[in-house]
Tab-separated table of C-alpha atoms in Angstrom:
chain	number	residue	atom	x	y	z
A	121	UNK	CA	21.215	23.575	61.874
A	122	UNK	CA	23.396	23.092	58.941
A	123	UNK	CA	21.291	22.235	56.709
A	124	UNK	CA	18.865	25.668	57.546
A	125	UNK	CA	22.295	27.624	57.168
A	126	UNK	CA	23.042	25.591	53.748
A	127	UNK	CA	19.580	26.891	52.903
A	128	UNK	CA	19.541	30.386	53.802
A	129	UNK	CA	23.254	30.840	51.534
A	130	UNK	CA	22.016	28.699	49.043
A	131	UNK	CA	18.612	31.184	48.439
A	132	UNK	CA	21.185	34.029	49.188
A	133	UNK	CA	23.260	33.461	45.930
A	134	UNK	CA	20.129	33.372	43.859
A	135	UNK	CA	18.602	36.298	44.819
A	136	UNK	CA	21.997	38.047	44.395
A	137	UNK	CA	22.930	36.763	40.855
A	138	UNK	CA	19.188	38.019	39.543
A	139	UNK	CA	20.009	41.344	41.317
A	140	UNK	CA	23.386	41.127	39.305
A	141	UNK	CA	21.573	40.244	36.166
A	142	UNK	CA	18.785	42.875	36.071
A	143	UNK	CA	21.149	45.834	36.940
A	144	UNK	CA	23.072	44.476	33.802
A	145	UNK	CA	20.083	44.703	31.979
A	146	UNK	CA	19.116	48.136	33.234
A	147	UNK	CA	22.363	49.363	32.400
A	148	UNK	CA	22.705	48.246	29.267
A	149	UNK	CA	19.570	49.357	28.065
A	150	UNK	CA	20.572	52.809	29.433
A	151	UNK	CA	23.403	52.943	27.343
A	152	UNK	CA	21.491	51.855	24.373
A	153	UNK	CA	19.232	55.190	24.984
A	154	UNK	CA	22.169	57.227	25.434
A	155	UNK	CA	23.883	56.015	21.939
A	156	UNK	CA	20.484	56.474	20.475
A	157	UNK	CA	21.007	60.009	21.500
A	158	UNK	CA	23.961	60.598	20.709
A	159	UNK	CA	23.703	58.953	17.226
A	160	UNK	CA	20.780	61.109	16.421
A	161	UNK	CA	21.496	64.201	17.998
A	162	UNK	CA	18.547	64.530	19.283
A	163	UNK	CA	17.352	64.288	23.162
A	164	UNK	CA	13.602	63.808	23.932
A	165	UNK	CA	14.317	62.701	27.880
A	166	UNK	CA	17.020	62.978	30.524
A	167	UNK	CA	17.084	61.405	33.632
A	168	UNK	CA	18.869	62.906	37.066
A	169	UNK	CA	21.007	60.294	39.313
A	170	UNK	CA	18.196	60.781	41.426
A	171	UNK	CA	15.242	60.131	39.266
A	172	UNK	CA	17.077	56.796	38.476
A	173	UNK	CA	17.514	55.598	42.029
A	174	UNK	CA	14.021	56.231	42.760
A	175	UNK	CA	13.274	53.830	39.594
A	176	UNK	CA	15.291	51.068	40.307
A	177	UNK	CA	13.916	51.127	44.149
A	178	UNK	CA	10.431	50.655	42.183
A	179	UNK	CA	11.865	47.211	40.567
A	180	UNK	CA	14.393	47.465	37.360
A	181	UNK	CA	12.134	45.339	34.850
A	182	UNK	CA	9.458	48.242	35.554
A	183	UNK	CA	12.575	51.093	34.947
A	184	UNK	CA	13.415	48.655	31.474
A	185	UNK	CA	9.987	48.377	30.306
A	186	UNK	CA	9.645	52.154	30.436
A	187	UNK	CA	12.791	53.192	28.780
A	188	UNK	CA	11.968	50.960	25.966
A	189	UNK	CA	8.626	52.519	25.792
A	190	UNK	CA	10.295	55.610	24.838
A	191	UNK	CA	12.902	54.621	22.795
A	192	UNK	CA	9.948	52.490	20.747
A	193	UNK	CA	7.749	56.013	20.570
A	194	UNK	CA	10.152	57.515	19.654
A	195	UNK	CA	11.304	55.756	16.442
A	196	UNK	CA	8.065	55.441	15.567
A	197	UNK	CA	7.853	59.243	15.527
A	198	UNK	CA	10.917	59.250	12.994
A	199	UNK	CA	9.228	57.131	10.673
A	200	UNK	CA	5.992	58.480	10.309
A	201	UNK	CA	7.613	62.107	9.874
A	202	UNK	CA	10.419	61.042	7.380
A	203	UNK	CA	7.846	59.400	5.216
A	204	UNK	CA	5.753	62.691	5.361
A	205	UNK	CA	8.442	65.406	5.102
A	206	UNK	CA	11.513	66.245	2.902
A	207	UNK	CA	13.894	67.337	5.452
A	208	UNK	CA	14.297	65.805	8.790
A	209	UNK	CA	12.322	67.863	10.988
A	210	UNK	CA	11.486	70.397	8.206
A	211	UNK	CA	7.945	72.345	7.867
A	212	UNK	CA	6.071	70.439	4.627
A	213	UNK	CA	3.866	73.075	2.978
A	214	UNK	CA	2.189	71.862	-0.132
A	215	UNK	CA	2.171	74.533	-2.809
A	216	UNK	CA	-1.417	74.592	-3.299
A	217	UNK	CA	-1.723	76.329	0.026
A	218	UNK	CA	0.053	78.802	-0.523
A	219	UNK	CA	0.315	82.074	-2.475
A	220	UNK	CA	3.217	83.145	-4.397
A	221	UNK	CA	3.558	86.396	-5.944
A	222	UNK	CA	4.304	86.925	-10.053
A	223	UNK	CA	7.661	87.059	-9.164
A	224	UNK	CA	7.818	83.997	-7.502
A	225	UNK	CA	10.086	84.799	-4.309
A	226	UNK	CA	7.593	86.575	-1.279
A	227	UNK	CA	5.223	83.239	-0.162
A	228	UNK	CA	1.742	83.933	1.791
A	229	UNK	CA	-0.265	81.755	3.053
A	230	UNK	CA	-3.660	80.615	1.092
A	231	UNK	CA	-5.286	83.346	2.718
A	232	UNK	CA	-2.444	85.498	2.070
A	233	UNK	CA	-2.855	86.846	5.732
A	234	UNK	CA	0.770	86.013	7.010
A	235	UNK	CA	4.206	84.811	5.708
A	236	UNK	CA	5.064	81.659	4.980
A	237	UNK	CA	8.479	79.547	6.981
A	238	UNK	CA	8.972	76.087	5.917
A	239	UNK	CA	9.712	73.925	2.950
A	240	UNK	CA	7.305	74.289	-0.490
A	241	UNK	CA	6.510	71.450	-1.852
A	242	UNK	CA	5.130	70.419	-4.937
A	243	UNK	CA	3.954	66.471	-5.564
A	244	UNK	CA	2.324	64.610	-8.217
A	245	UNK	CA	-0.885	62.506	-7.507
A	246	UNK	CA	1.039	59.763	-6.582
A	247	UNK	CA	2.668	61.939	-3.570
A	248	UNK	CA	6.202	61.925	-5.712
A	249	UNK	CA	8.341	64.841	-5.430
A	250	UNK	CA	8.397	67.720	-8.499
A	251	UNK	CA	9.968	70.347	-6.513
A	252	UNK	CA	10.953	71.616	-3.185
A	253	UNK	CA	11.890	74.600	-1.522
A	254	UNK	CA	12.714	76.313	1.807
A	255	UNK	CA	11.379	79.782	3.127
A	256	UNK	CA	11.849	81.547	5.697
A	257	UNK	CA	9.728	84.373	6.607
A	258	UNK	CA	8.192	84.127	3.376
A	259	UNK	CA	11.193	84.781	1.042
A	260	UNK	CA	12.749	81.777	-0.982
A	261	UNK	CA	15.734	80.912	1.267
A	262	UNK	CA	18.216	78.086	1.411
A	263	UNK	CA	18.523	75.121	-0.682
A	264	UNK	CA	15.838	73.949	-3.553
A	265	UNK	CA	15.186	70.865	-5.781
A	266	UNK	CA	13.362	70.593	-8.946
A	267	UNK	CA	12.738	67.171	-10.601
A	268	UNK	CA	11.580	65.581	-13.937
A	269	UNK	CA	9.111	63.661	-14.494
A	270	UNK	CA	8.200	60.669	-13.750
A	271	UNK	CA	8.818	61.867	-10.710
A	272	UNK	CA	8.685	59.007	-9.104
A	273	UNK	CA	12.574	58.334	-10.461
A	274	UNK	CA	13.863	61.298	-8.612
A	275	UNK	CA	15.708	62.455	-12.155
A	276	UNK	CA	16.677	66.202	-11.077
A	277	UNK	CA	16.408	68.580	-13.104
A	278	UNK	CA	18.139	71.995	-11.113
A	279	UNK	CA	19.197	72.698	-7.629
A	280	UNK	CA	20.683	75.473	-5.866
A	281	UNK	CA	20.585	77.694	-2.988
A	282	UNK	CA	18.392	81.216	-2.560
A	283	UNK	CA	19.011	84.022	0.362
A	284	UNK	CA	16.606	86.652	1.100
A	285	UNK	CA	14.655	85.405	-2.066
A	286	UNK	CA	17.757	85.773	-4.130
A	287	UNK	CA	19.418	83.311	-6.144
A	288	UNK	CA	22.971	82.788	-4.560
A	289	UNK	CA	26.074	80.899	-4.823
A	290	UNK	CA	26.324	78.076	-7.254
A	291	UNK	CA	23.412	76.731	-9.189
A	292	UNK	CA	23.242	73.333	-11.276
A	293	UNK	CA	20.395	72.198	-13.871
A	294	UNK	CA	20.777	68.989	-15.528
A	295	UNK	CA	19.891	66.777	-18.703
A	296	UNK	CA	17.268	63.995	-18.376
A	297	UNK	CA	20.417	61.817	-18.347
A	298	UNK	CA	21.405	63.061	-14.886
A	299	UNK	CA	25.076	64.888	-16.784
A	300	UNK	CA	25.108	68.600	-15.710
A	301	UNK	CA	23.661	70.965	-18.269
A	302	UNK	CA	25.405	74.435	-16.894
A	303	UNK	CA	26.824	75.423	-13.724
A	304	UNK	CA	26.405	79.243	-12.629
A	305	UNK	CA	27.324	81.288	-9.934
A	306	UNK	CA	24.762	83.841	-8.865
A	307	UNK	CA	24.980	87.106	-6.019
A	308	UNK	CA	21.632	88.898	-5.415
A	309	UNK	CA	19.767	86.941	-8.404
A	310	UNK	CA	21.851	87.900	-10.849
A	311	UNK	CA	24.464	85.653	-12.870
A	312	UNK	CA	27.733	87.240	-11.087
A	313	UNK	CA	31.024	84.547	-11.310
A	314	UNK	CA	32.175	81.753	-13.483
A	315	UNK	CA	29.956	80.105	-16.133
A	316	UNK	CA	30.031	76.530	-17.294
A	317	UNK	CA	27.894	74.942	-19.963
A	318	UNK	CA	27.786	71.203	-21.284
A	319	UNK	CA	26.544	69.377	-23.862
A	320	UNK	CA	24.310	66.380	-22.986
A	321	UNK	CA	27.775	63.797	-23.891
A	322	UNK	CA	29.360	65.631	-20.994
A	323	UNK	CA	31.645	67.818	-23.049
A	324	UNK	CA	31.832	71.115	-22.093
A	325	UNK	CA	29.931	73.289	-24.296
A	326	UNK	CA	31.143	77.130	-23.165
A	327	UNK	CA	32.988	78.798	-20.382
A	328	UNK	CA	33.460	82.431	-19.017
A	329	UNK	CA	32.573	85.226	-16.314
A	330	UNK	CA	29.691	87.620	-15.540
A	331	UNK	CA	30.407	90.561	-13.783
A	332	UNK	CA	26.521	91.648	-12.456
A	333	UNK	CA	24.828	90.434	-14.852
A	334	UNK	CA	26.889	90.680	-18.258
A	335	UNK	CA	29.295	88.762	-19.843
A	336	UNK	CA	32.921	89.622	-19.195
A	337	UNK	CA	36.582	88.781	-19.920
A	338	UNK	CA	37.859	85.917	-21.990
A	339	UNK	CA	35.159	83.217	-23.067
A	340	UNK	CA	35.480	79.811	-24.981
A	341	UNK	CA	33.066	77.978	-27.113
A	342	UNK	CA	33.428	74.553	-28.114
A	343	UNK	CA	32.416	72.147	-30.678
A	344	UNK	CA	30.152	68.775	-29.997
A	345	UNK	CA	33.904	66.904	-30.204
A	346	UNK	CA	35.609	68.887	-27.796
A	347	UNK	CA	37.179	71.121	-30.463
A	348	UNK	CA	37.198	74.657	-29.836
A	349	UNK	CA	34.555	76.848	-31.810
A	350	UNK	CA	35.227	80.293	-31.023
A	351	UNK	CA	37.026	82.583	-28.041
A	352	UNK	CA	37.394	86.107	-27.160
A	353	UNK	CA	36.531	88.648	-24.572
A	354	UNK	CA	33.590	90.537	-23.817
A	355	UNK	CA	33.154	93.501	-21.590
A	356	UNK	CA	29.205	94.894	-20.787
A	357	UNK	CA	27.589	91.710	-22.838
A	358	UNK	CA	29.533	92.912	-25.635
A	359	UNK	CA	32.494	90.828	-27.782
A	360	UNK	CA	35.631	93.212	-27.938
A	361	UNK	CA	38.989	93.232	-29.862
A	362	UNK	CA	39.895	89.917	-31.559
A	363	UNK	CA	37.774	86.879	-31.809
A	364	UNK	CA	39.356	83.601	-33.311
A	365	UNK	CA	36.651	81.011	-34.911
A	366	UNK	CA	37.703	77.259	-35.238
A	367	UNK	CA	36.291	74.302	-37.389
A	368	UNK	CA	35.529	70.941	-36.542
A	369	UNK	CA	39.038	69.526	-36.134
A	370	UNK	CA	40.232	72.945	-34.115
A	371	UNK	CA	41.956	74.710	-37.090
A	372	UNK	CA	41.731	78.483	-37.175
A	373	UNK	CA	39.562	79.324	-40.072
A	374	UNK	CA	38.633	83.254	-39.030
A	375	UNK	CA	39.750	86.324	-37.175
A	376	UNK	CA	37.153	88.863	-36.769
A	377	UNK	CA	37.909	92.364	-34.741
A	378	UNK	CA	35.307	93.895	-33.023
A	379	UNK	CA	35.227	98.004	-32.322
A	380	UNK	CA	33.708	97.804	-28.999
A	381	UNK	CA	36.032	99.157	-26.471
């Protein structure tokens, strides 16, 4: 007799540690999905209390096995589409199927039947980026990249934003070096705010204002070294009162008045 009780405890403990064990398991591959989701973001299944007691009643290896499934189809998902797109989750549209109008802002389709939404891209024959650019709707809107070539060194070349198939905000190009070439704020595709320019040594080069379009207020020119070259104001695009003029080691060496008012 106390060897069949010994027997029945003994078997007892076992089949309660591998009960311990698996929930383990179960749980901590449930919080493995859960930081998966919450790392990316992104949610592509839930599960109810209910839906999970009804799993573990059909065995918890089965309820693991399944999970993982998901998580594994998942990543793989990731991966092919990053390797295909150039925004996570963006809308690739190569720019040979599409049709862009002279001035290059309203997007159709090939068949020029609808508008375009999505990014524009443009590759080389070794699928390396040259540019790309986001629509919506068919205008030019958001962020956009162009590169030089090879292309396959991701040099850019400009960047900036567009809205409504304007350019807007603060636009960059850049020197095959990677230093910034000029800096430019725009409103409504037209230059409108400060106005940087460099040489390709990183010096800065010129610096002023438009105001819609023209040039405006004070503005400074510098030499290759640094040295300043010339400054005065504009007002319409046009220099007014007096402009100073500097040589290579910053001396003044002119003064010339201007009689636009």
């Amino acid at each position: 007799m106390f060897f069949l009780i010994f027997i029945f405890l003994f078997f007892y403990i076992i089949l309660s540690s591998i009960t311990h064990i698996s929930k383990s398991l179960f749980y901590l591959k449930k919080m493995t999905l859960i930081s998966l989701i919450l790392f990316t973001g992104i949610s592509f299944s839930t599960y109810t209390a209910e839906e999970i007691e009804k799993k573990e009643n059909t065995g918890f290896f089965g309820t693991i096995k399944e999970i993982d499934e998901k998580i594994t189809n998942f990543l793989d998902s990731i991966k092919d589409y990053k390797a295909n797109s150039v925004g996570f989750f963006e809308t690739e549209i190569p720019a040979n199927e599409v049709f862009i109008t002279s001035d290059g802002f309203i997007v159709y389709d090939k068949d020029r039947e609808s508008l375009v939404s999505g990014v524009v891209t443009e590759r080389d024959e070794q699928g390396n980026m040259i540019s790309a650019t986001k629509v919506k709707n068919g205008l030019v809107h958001g962020k956009y990249r162009e590169y030089y070539p090879p292309y396959d060194e991701h040099i850019l070349k400009r960047e900036g934003k567009f809205k409504n198939g304007a350019l807007n905000g603060k636009n960059k190009t850049y020197y095959e070096n990677g230093e910034v070439e000029s800096i430019i704020v725009f409103s409504g595709g037209i230059p409108d705010g400060t106005f940087k320019e460099y040489y390709r040594n990183g010096k800065l080069k010129s610096k002023g204002k438009y105001e819609k379009g023209k040039k405006t207020g004070k503005w400074t020119y510098y030499h290759q070294s640094g040295e300043k070259e010339s400054e005065g104001k504009y007002k319409n695009d046009e220099k007014i009162k007096v402009w100073k003029y500097f040589d290579n080691n910053g001396n003044l060496k002119d003064e010339v008045r201007h009689s636009f008012l």
